CSV table of C-alpha atoms and ligand atoms in Angstrom, one decimal:
chain,number,residue,atom,x,y,z
A,1,MET,CA,6.9,-77.4,59.5
A,2,SER,CA,5.8,-78.9,62.6
A,3,THR,CA,6.0,-77.1,66.3
A,4,PHE,CA,7.1,-78.6,69.4
A,5,PHE,CA,3.6,-79.6,70.0
A,6,ASP,CA,3.4,-81.8,67.3
A,7,LEU,CA,6.6,-83.9,68.4
A,8,GLY,CA,5.5,-84.2,71.2
A,9,VAL,CA,7.0,-82.3,74.0
A,10,ALA,CA,4.7,-81.5,77.4
A,11,GLU,CA,2.7,-78.9,78.3
A,12,PRO,CA,5.3,-76.7,81.0
A,13,ILE,CA,8.5,-77.4,78.5
A,14,ARG,CA,7.0,-75.3,75.9
A,15,ARG,CA,5.7,-72.7,77.8
A,16,ALA,CA,10.0,-72.7,78.5
A,17,LEU,CA,10.3,-72.3,75.3
A,18,THR,CA,8.0,-70.5,74.7
A,19,ALA,CA,9.2,-67.4,77.5
A,20,SER,CA,13.1,-67.9,75.3
A,21,SER,CA,11.2,-67.4,72.0
A,22,TYR,CA,11.7,-70.7,70.1
A,23,GLN,CA,9.1,-70.4,67.5
A,24,GLU,CA,9.6,-73.4,65.8
A,25,PRO,CA,11.8,-76.5,66.4
A,26,THR,CA,15.1,-77.0,64.3
A,27,PRO,CA,16.1,-79.8,61.8
A,28,ILE,CA,17.9,-81.9,64.0
A,29,GLN,CA,15.4,-81.3,67.2
A,30,SER,CA,12.4,-81.8,65.0
A,31,ARG,CA,14.3,-85.0,63.7
A,32,ALA,CA,15.4,-86.6,67.3
A,33,ILE,CA,13.2,-85.6,69.5
A,34,PRO,CA,10.3,-88.4,69.0
A,35,LEU,CA,12.8,-90.7,68.5
A,36,LEU,CA,14.2,-89.9,71.8
A,37,LEU,CA,10.1,-89.8,73.3
A,38,GLU,CA,9.7,-93.2,72.3
A,39,GLY,CA,13.5,-94.4,73.7
A,40,ARG,CA,15.2,-95.4,71.1
A,41,ASP,CA,19.5,-94.7,71.1
A,42,LEU,CA,20.9,-91.2,69.2
A,43,LEU,CA,23.7,-91.1,67.1
A,44,GLY,CA,23.4,-87.4,66.6
A,45,ILE,CA,26.0,-86.0,63.6
A,46,ALA,CA,25.7,-82.3,64.8
A,47,GLN,CA,27.5,-78.8,65.2
A,48,THR,CA,26.7,-76.4,67.4
A,49,GLY,CA,24.8,-73.8,66.2
A,50,THR,CA,22.1,-76.6,65.5
A,51,GLY,CA,20.1,-76.7,68.3
A,52,LYS,CA,21.6,-79.6,69.3
A,53,THR,CA,21.4,-78.9,73.1
A,54,ALA,CA,18.0,-78.8,73.0
A,55,ALA,CA,17.7,-81.4,70.6
A,56,PHE,CA,18.4,-83.7,73.8
A,57,ALA,CA,17.8,-82.1,77.2
A,58,LEU,CA,13.9,-82.0,76.2
A,59,PRO,CA,13.0,-85.4,75.8
A,60,ILE,CA,15.9,-86.2,79.1
A,61,LEU,CA,13.7,-83.1,81.2
A,62,GLN,CA,10.4,-84.6,79.9
A,63,ARG,CA,11.4,-88.5,80.6
A,64,LEU,CA,12.5,-86.5,84.1
A,65,ALA,CA,9.4,-84.6,84.6
A,66,GLU,CA,7.5,-88.1,85.1
A,67,GLN,CA,9.9,-90.0,86.8
A,68,ALA,CA,9.5,-89.9,90.5
A,69,PRO,CA,11.4,-87.2,92.6
A,70,ARG,CA,15.1,-88.9,93.5
A,71,ARG,CA,15.6,-86.7,96.3
A,72,GLY,CA,18.9,-88.4,98.2
A,73,ARG,CA,19.2,-91.1,94.9
A,74,GLY,CA,21.5,-90.5,92.5
A,75,PRO,CA,21.4,-88.9,88.9
A,76,ALA,CA,18.7,-90.7,86.6
A,77,ALA,CA,20.3,-88.8,83.9
A,78,LEU,CA,23.8,-88.1,83.1
A,79,VAL,CA,25.7,-85.2,80.4
A,80,LEU,CA,29.4,-85.6,79.7
A,81,THR,CA,30.6,-82.5,77.8
A,82,PRO,CA,34.9,-82.0,76.6
A,83,THR,CA,34.8,-78.7,78.9
A,84,ARG,CA,33.8,-76.6,82.1
A,85,GLU,CA,32.4,-74.3,80.4
A,86,LEU,CA,30.1,-76.4,77.5
A,87,ALA,CA,28.9,-78.4,80.7
A,88,VAL,CA,28.5,-74.7,82.8
A,89,GLN,CA,26.3,-73.7,79.4
A,90,VAL,CA,23.9,-77.7,78.9
A,91,ALA,CA,23.1,-77.1,82.4
A,92,ALA,CA,21.9,-74.0,82.1
A,93,ALA,CA,20.3,-74.9,78.6
A,94,PHE,CA,18.4,-77.3,81.2
A,95,LYS,CA,17.3,-74.8,83.7
A,96,THR,CA,16.2,-72.7,81.3
A,97,TYR,CA,14.1,-75.1,79.7
A,98,GLY,CA,13.1,-77.0,82.8
A,99,ARG,CA,12.2,-74.3,84.5
A,100,TYR,CA,8.8,-74.8,84.9
A,101,LEU,CA,9.6,-78.4,86.3
A,102,ASN,CA,10.1,-79.4,89.0
A,103,LEU,CA,13.6,-81.0,89.2
A,104,ARG,CA,17.1,-80.7,90.2
A,105,GLY,CA,20.4,-80.8,88.6
A,106,ALA,CA,24.3,-80.0,89.9
A,107,VAL,CA,26.9,-79.8,87.5
A,108,LEU,CA,30.8,-80.5,87.8
A,109,TYR,CA,33.6,-80.1,86.4
A,110,GLY,CA,37.4,-79.4,87.1
A,111,GLY,CA,39.3,-76.2,88.4
A,112,VAL,CA,37.4,-75.3,90.9
A,113,GLY,CA,37.1,-76.8,94.7
A,114,GLN,CA,35.2,-79.7,95.6
A,115,VAL,CA,32.5,-79.1,98.6
A,116,PRO,CA,30.1,-77.8,96.9
A,117,GLN,CA,30.2,-80.3,93.9
A,118,VAL,CA,29.9,-83.1,97.1
A,119,ARG,CA,27.3,-81.4,98.9
A,120,ALA,CA,24.8,-80.5,95.3
A,121,LEU,CA,25.2,-84.7,94.9
A,122,ARG,CA,24.5,-86.2,98.3
A,123,SER,CA,21.3,-84.0,98.3
A,124,GLY,CA,19.8,-85.9,95.8
A,125,LEU,CA,19.8,-85.0,92.2
A,126,ASP,CA,17.7,-85.9,88.6
A,127,TYR,CA,20.2,-84.8,86.2
A,128,LEU,CA,24.4,-84.2,86.6
A,129,VAL,CA,26.5,-82.2,83.5
A,130,ALA,CA,29.7,-82.9,84.3
A,131,THR,CA,33.1,-82.5,82.5
A,132,PRO,CA,35.1,-86.5,82.2
A,133,GLY,CA,37.7,-86.0,84.5
A,134,ARG,CA,36.1,-84.4,87.9
A,135,LEU,CA,33.4,-86.8,87.6
A,136,LEU,CA,36.1,-89.8,87.8
A,137,ASP,CA,37.7,-87.9,91.0
A,138,LEU,CA,34.4,-87.7,92.5
A,139,MET,CA,33.2,-91.6,91.9
A,140,GLU,CA,36.6,-93.3,92.9
A,141,GLN,CA,36.3,-91.1,96.2
A,142,GLY,CA,33.1,-92.5,96.3
A,143,HIS,CA,31.0,-89.6,96.1
A,144,ALA,CA,29.4,-89.6,92.9
A,145,GLN,CA,27.3,-92.3,92.3
A,146,LEU,CA,25.8,-93.6,89.1
A,147,GLY,CA,23.9,-97.1,89.4
A,148,GLN,CA,20.6,-95.3,88.0
A,149,VAL,CA,21.3,-93.4,85.2
A,150,SER,CA,18.9,-95.0,83.1
A,151,LEU,CA,19.8,-91.7,80.2
A,152,LEU,CA,23.0,-90.8,78.8
A,153,VAL,CA,24.6,-87.9,76.9
A,154,LEU,CA,27.9,-87.4,74.9
A,155,ASP,CA,28.0,-84.3,73.3
A,156,GLU,CA,30.8,-83.1,71.8
A,157,ALA,CA,32.6,-87.1,71.2
A,158,ASP,CA,35.0,-85.8,68.9
A,159,ARG,CA,36.2,-82.8,70.6
A,160,MET,CA,36.2,-85.6,73.6
A,161,LEU,CA,38.9,-87.6,72.0
A,162,ASP,CA,41.1,-84.7,70.6
A,163,MET,CA,41.5,-83.3,74.3
A,164,GLY,CA,42.4,-87.4,75.5
A,165,PHE,CA,39.4,-88.2,77.4
A,166,ILE,CA,38.3,-91.3,75.4
A,167,ARG,CA,39.5,-93.4,78.4
A,168,ASP,CA,37.7,-91.7,80.8
A,169,ILE,CA,34.8,-92.0,79.1
A,170,ARG,CA,35.3,-95.4,78.7
A,171,ARG,CA,35.4,-95.5,82.3
A,172,ILE,CA,32.7,-93.8,83.4
A,173,LEU,CA,30.8,-96.1,80.5
A,174,ALA,CA,32.4,-99.7,82.5
A,175,ALA,CA,29.7,-97.7,86.0
A,176,LEU,CA,26.7,-97.1,84.6
A,177,PRO,CA,23.7,-99.4,84.3
A,178,ARG,CA,23.9,-101.5,80.8
A,179,LYS,CA,19.8,-100.4,80.8
A,180,ARG,CA,19.8,-97.2,79.9
A,181,GLN,CA,18.8,-94.8,77.0
A,182,SER,CA,22.0,-93.1,75.3
A,183,MET,CA,22.8,-90.7,72.7
A,184,LEU,CA,25.3,-89.6,71.3
A,185,LEU,CA,26.4,-86.0,69.7
A,186,SER,CA,29.6,-84.9,66.9
A,187,ALA,CA,30.7,-83.0,64.5
A,188,THR,CA,32.4,-86.0,62.5
A,189,MET,CA,32.8,-89.2,62.5
A,190,PRO,CA,36.5,-90.0,63.1
A,191,ALA,CA,37.2,-94.2,63.4
A,192,GLU,CA,37.0,-93.6,66.8
A,193,ILE,CA,33.9,-92.0,67.9
A,194,ALA,CA,32.7,-94.8,65.8
A,195,ARG,CA,34.1,-97.2,67.2
A,196,LEU,CA,32.6,-95.7,70.6
A,197,ALA,CA,29.5,-95.0,69.2
A,198,ASN,CA,28.9,-99.2,68.4
A,199,SER,CA,29.7,-99.8,72.0
A,200,MET,CA,28.1,-97.7,73.9
A,201,LEU,CA,24.8,-97.5,71.3
A,202,ASP,CA,22.2,-100.1,71.5
A,203,ASN,CA,20.4,-99.8,67.6
A,204,PRO,CA,20.8,-96.1,67.5
A,205,ALA,CA,18.4,-94.3,64.7
A,206,ARG,CA,21.8,-91.8,63.0
A,207,VAL,CA,20.1,-88.0,62.2
A,208,GLU,CA,23.0,-85.9,61.0
A,209,VAL,CA,22.8,-82.3,60.2
A,210,ALA,CA,24.2,-79.9,58.1
A,211,PRO,CA,24.7,-76.8,60.2
A,212,THR,CA,22.3,-73.5,58.7
A,213,GLY,CA,24.0,-72.8,56.5
A,214,THR,CA,27.4,-73.3,57.4
A,215,ALA,CA,29.4,-70.3,59.3
A,216,VAL,CA,31.1,-70.1,55.6
A,217,GLU,CA,28.1,-69.5,54.1
A,218,ARG,CA,27.1,-67.1,57.2
A,219,VAL,CA,28.7,-64.8,57.8
A,220,ASP,CA,30.2,-61.6,56.0
A,221,GLN,CA,33.8,-62.3,56.5
A,222,ARG,CA,36.4,-59.1,54.6
A,223,VAL,CA,40.2,-59.6,55.6
A,224,PHE,CA,42.3,-56.0,56.3
A,225,HIS,CA,45.8,-56.3,55.3
A,226,ILE,CA,47.7,-54.0,57.8
A,227,ALA,CA,51.3,-54.5,59.7
A,228,THR,CA,51.5,-55.6,62.8
A,229,ALA,CA,52.4,-52.6,64.2
A,230,ARG,CA,49.1,-50.9,63.2
A,231,LYS,CA,46.5,-53.8,64.5
A,232,ARG,CA,46.7,-52.4,67.5
A,233,ALA,CA,44.8,-49.2,66.1
A,234,LEU,CA,42.8,-50.8,63.7
A,235,LEU,CA,40.9,-52.3,66.4
A,236,SER,CA,40.7,-49.4,68.6
A,237,GLU,CA,39.7,-47.2,65.3
A,238,LEU,CA,36.8,-50.7,64.5
A,239,LEU,CA,35.5,-50.2,67.8
A,240,ARG,CA,34.8,-46.4,67.2
A,241,ASP,CA,31.5,-48.6,65.5
A,242,PRO,CA,28.7,-49.0,67.9
A,243,ASP,CA,27.7,-51.2,65.7
A,244,MET,CA,30.6,-53.4,67.1
A,245,ARG,CA,28.5,-54.6,70.4
A,246,ARG,CA,28.9,-57.9,71.1
A,247,VAL,CA,32.7,-58.5,69.8
A,248,ILE,CA,35.4,-61.5,70.6
A,249,VAL,CA,38.8,-60.9,69.0
A,250,PHE,CA,41.4,-63.6,68.8
A,251,THR,CA,44.9,-64.1,69.5
A,252,ARG,CA,47.1,-66.9,69.0
A,253,THR,CA,48.6,-66.7,72.2
A,254,LYS,CA,48.0,-66.3,76.2
A,255,HIS,CA,50.2,-63.3,75.9
A,256,GLY,CA,49.3,-61.7,72.5
A,257,ALA,CA,44.9,-62.2,74.6
A,258,ASN,CA,46.4,-60.5,77.7
A,259,ARG,CA,48.2,-57.6,76.1
A,260,VAL,CA,45.0,-57.1,73.9
A,261,ALA,CA,42.9,-56.6,76.3
A,262,ALA,CA,45.0,-54.4,77.6
A,263,GLN,CA,45.7,-52.6,75.3
A,264,LEU,CA,41.7,-51.9,74.8
A,265,ALA,CA,41.1,-51.4,78.5
A,266,GLU,CA,43.7,-48.7,78.2
A,267,THR,CA,41.4,-46.6,75.6
A,268,GLY,CA,38.4,-47.5,77.5
A,269,VAL,CA,36.9,-50.4,75.6
A,270,SER,CA,35.1,-52.6,78.6
A,271,ALA,CA,37.1,-56.0,77.4
A,272,ALA,CA,38.2,-59.4,79.2
A,273,ALA,CA,40.9,-62.1,78.5
A,274,ILE,CA,40.1,-65.4,78.5
A,275,HIS,CA,43.5,-68.2,78.2
A,276,GLY,CA,44.3,-71.5,79.3
A,277,ASN,CA,46.8,-70.3,82.2
A,278,LYS,CA,43.7,-68.2,83.6
A,279,SER,CA,42.4,-70.0,86.6
A,280,GLN,CA,38.8,-71.5,86.4
A,281,ALA,CA,36.9,-68.9,88.8
A,282,ALA,CA,38.9,-65.9,86.4
A,283,ARG,CA,37.4,-67.4,83.1
A,284,GLN,CA,34.0,-68.2,84.7
A,285,ASN,CA,34.1,-64.0,85.3
A,286,ALA,CA,35.3,-62.9,82.0
A,287,LEU,CA,32.6,-65.3,80.3
A,288,ASP,CA,30.2,-64.0,82.2
A,289,ASP,CA,30.8,-60.5,82.1
A,290,PHE,CA,30.7,-61.0,78.3
A,291,ARG,CA,27.5,-62.5,78.8
A,292,SER,CA,25.9,-60.1,80.7
A,293,GLY,CA,27.2,-57.1,78.1
A,294,ARG,CA,29.5,-55.8,81.4
A,295,SER,CA,32.4,-56.7,78.6
A,296,ARG,CA,32.2,-55.8,75.4
A,297,VAL,CA,35.1,-56.7,74.0
A,298,LEU,CA,36.3,-60.8,74.8
A,299,VAL,CA,39.7,-61.7,73.9
A,300,ALA,CA,40.3,-65.2,73.4
A,301,THR,CA,42.5,-67.8,72.3
A,302,ASP,CA,41.1,-70.6,70.3
A,303,ILE,CA,41.4,-73.6,73.1
A,304,ALA,CA,39.6,-71.1,75.7
A,305,ALA,CA,37.0,-70.0,73.6
A,306,ARG,CA,36.1,-74.4,72.3
A,307,GLY,CA,32.6,-75.1,73.5
A,308,ILE,CA,31.5,-71.2,74.2
A,309,ASP,CA,28.5,-70.6,73.0
A,310,VAL,CA,27.4,-66.7,73.4
A,311,GLU,CA,24.3,-65.7,72.1
A,312,GLY,CA,24.6,-62.0,70.7
A,313,VAL,CA,27.8,-62.1,68.6
A,314,THR,CA,28.2,-59.6,66.7
A,315,HIS,CA,31.8,-59.3,65.0
A,316,ILE,CA,34.6,-61.7,65.7
A,317,VAL,CA,38.0,-59.5,64.9
A,318,ASN,CA,40.9,-62.3,63.9
A,319,TYR,CA,43.9,-59.8,65.0
A,320,GLU,CA,46.5,-62.9,64.5
A,321,LEU,CA,44.5,-65.4,61.5
A,322,PRO,CA,45.3,-68.7,62.8
A,323,ASN,CA,47.7,-71.3,61.5
A,324,VAL,CA,45.6,-73.8,61.1
A,325,PRO,CA,42.9,-73.0,58.6
A,326,GLU,CA,39.6,-75.2,59.8
A,327,THR,CA,40.3,-72.6,63.3
A,328,TYR,CA,39.3,-69.9,61.3
A,329,VAL,CA,36.4,-71.9,60.8
A,330,HIS,CA,35.6,-72.8,64.0
A,331,ARG,CA,36.3,-69.1,65.3
A,332,ILE,CA,34.2,-67.4,62.3
A,333,GLY,CA,31.0,-70.2,63.4
A,334,ARG,CA,31.1,-67.9,66.5
A,335,THR,CA,29.0,-65.7,65.5
A,336,ALA,CA,25.6,-65.4,63.5
A,337,ARG,CA,24.3,-68.1,65.5
A,338,ALA,CA,20.9,-69.4,65.1
A,339,GLY,CA,19.9,-67.4,62.2
A,340,ALA,CA,21.4,-63.6,63.6
A,341,ALA,CA,23.7,-62.0,60.8
A,342,GLY,CA,27.4,-61.2,61.6
A,343,SER,CA,30.3,-60.6,60.4
A,344,ALA,CA,34.2,-61.4,60.4
A,345,LEU,CA,37.5,-59.3,60.1
A,346,SER,CA,40.4,-60.4,60.0
A,347,PHE,CA,43.6,-59.1,60.5
A,348,CYS,CA,46.6,-60.0,58.5
A,349,ASP,CA,50.2,-59.1,57.7
A,350,THR,CA,52.9,-59.8,55.4
A,351,ALA,CA,54.0,-63.0,58.0
A,352,GLU,CA,50.1,-63.5,57.6
A,353,ARG,CA,49.5,-64.1,53.9
A,354,PRO,CA,50.2,-68.0,53.7
A,355,TYR,CA,47.8,-68.2,56.4
A,356,LEU,CA,45.0,-66.6,54.8
A,357,ARG,CA,45.7,-68.2,51.3
A,358,ASP,CA,45.5,-71.6,53.4
A,359,ILE,CA,42.2,-69.8,54.3
A,360,GLU,CA,41.0,-68.9,51.2
A,361,THR,CA,41.1,-72.8,49.8
A,362,LEU,CA,39.6,-74.0,52.5
A,363,VAL,CA,36.9,-71.9,52.4
A,364,ARG,CA,36.6,-71.9,48.7
A,365,ARG,CA,36.0,-68.3,48.4
A,366,SER,CA,38.3,-65.4,48.2
A,367,ILE,CA,37.6,-63.0,51.4
A,368,GLU,CA,36.8,-59.6,50.5
A,369,VAL,CA,39.7,-57.7,51.4
A,370,ILE,CA,38.9,-54.0,53.2
A,371,GLU,CA,41.3,-50.8,53.1
A,372,ALA,CA,41.6,-49.7,56.4
A,373,PRO,CA,40.4,-46.4,57.4
A,374,ARG,CA,44.1,-43.2,56.4
A,375,THR,CA,43.7,-42.5,60.2
A,376,VAL,CA,45.2,-46.1,60.6
A,377,GLY,CA,47.8,-45.8,58.0
A,378,SER,CA,47.3,-47.9,56.0
A,379,GLY,CA,48.2,-45.4,52.9
A,380,PRO,CA,47.0,-42.9,51.2
A,381,ARG,CA,43.8,-45.0,48.8
A,382,ALA,CA,42.0,-46.0,52.1
A,383,ALA,CA,38.9,-44.0,53.2
A,384,HIS,CA,36.3,-46.5,54.6
A,385,PRO,CA,35.2,-47.0,57.7
A,386,ILE,CA,34.6,-49.1,59.3
A,387,ALA,CA,32.8,-52.5,60.3
A,388,PRO,CA,30.2,-53.9,57.9
A,389,LYS,CA,27.1,-53.9,59.8
A,390,ALA,CA,25.5,-56.8,61.4
A,391,GLU,CA,22.2,-55.9,61.1
A,392,THR,CA,21.5,-57.4,57.9
A,393,LYS,CA,21.3,-60.9,57.2
A,394,ALA,CA,24.6,-61.8,55.9
A,395,PRO,CA,24.6,-63.0,52.6
A,396,VAL,CA,25.2,-66.4,50.8
A,397,ARG,CA,28.0,-64.9,48.4
A,398,PRO,CA,29.6,-66.7,45.7
A,399,ALA,CA,33.1,-67.2,45.7
A,400,GLN,CA,34.3,-64.0,44.5
A,401,PRO,CA,37.5,-62.2,43.5
A,402,LYS,CA,39.7,-59.7,45.3
A,403,ARG,CA,38.6,-56.6,45.4
A,404,ARG,CA,39.8,-53.2,46.7
A,405,ARG,CA,37.1,-51.1,47.6
A,406,ARG,CA,34.1,-51.8,49.6
A,407,PRO,CA,31.2,-52.2,47.1
A,408,ARG,CA,28.3,-51.7,49.4
A,409,SER,CA,27.8,-47.9,50.3
A,410,GLY,CA,25.7,-46.1,52.2
A,411,GLY,CA,23.7,-46.4,55.2
A,412,ARG,CA,26.8,-45.7,57.0
A,413,PRO,CA,26.7,-42.6,60.3
A,414,ALA,CA,28.4,-39.6,59.4
A,415,SER,CA,30.2,-40.7,62.8
A,416,GLN,CA,32.2,-43.5,61.2
A,417,ALA,CA,33.5,-41.9,58.0
A,418,ALA,CA,37.0,-41.1,58.9
A,419,ALA,CA,39.4,-39.2,57.7
B,1,LIG,P1,23.1,-75.9,70.3
B,1,LIG,O1,23.1,-75.5,69.2
B,1,LIG,O2,22.9,-76.6,71.3
B,1,LIG,O3,24.4,-74.9,71.0
B,1,LIG,O4,21.9,-73.9,69.7
B,1,LIG,C1,22.0,-72.9,69.7
B,1,LIG,C2,21.5,-71.8,69.9
B,1,LIG,O5,20.6,-72.0,68.8
B,1,LIG,C3,21.2,-71.5,71.7
B,1,LIG,O6,21.8,-70.5,71.5
B,1,LIG,C4,20.2,-71.8,71.4
B,1,LIG,O7,19.3,-70.9,72.8
B,1,LIG,C5,19.3,-71.7,70.8
B,1,LIG,N1,18.4,-72.1,69.7
B,1,LIG,C6,18.2,-73.9,69.5
B,1,LIG,N2,17.0,-74.3,69.4
B,1,LIG,C7,16.4,-73.4,69.2
B,1,LIG,C8,14.7,-73.4,68.5
B,1,LIG,N3,14.4,-73.8,68.4
B,1,LIG,N4,14.2,-71.8,68.1
B,1,LIG,C9,15.2,-70.4,69.0
B,1,LIG,N5,16.7,-70.9,69.1
B,1,LIG,C10,17.1,-72.0,69.5
């Protein structure tokens, strides 16, 4: 087992890691950090949750710290991300890991005024985290000069492709110096990303890591068979459980997200909604409230939830099942991050049964059926609360036949015993 010291990470950064309670490197960190400190290019095949951000951020910070201060100069490191939320998150990670270094960074994304971003660019930067659209805009207006970039990261490249950013990326790459160290990270390797990797990386080290147990293995998953009209009551009932401390509720539509958030607010549950119709500022506020615990529940559509990494999400609720089964796996991967436990609860009405079957085929297991509490009115047999606890590590369970009753018992506060 290696330590950050063994990997060659310098003292001020190690101090920051200790402050963040990182005890040991994750597999992608162990493999990528020494190669990057040597100056190699990297092709990293890894998902969020593996610690990929620190895998590139730590060596970049270390290299930047070794260079001269850059007051009044263009950035030496550039990180491109597909979404604004991921950009903010990556910039926050740089700040956290670099807290004992004297480095300047900025984050650029669209949907907000550009004046503060232009000001930041003028003041001189060590690193810049940006989404492609806004960066190109500012480049075209002559505000962003990238002639000094010697370290480049393309994060979540497959999402860039999904979101139609590949042409923008190629235009940005064309404006960068050829002599540089480049890193491309992607959860999957479709042909177009492989081609992009070929063109932008020079003899890269390839590091591929499986997520630390896939979400499907890590997350405790249950499904309620429940009529649409009763989903609202079921959600309220479940949320009486104080163990549901930090909950993301997924809906299929923006309208649905607003409705669920409003209904929760009516019952006194602090909830915020994020979806594509909200302004960037409103989305960021909702996320900040959720991260800080001011909102206990975040109601989200799938697109809005892309790239979001909030620590300590105890439960995912699929208020509506997605019709694309892979989306289910993305959703449940928002809990049980970095070794923590987590639960996913799905509400399935009759019309959604085929979606459930598709999901079970994809995850190659049947999802345990759990009865709704009788107060919610799902039938006379129901006597079971409620949300599975998220404190204990979710067991890796093999495929099981569907069961009608919860197999575990005990350990539940009396207040939760419904009916
Ligand atoms: P990422 O895959 O970069 O999105 O990181 C997933 C989560 O793991 C983030 O919340 C990080 O703060 C956390 N993390 C990354 N590296 C470590 C580590 N070595 N020890 C503990 N947590 C970590």
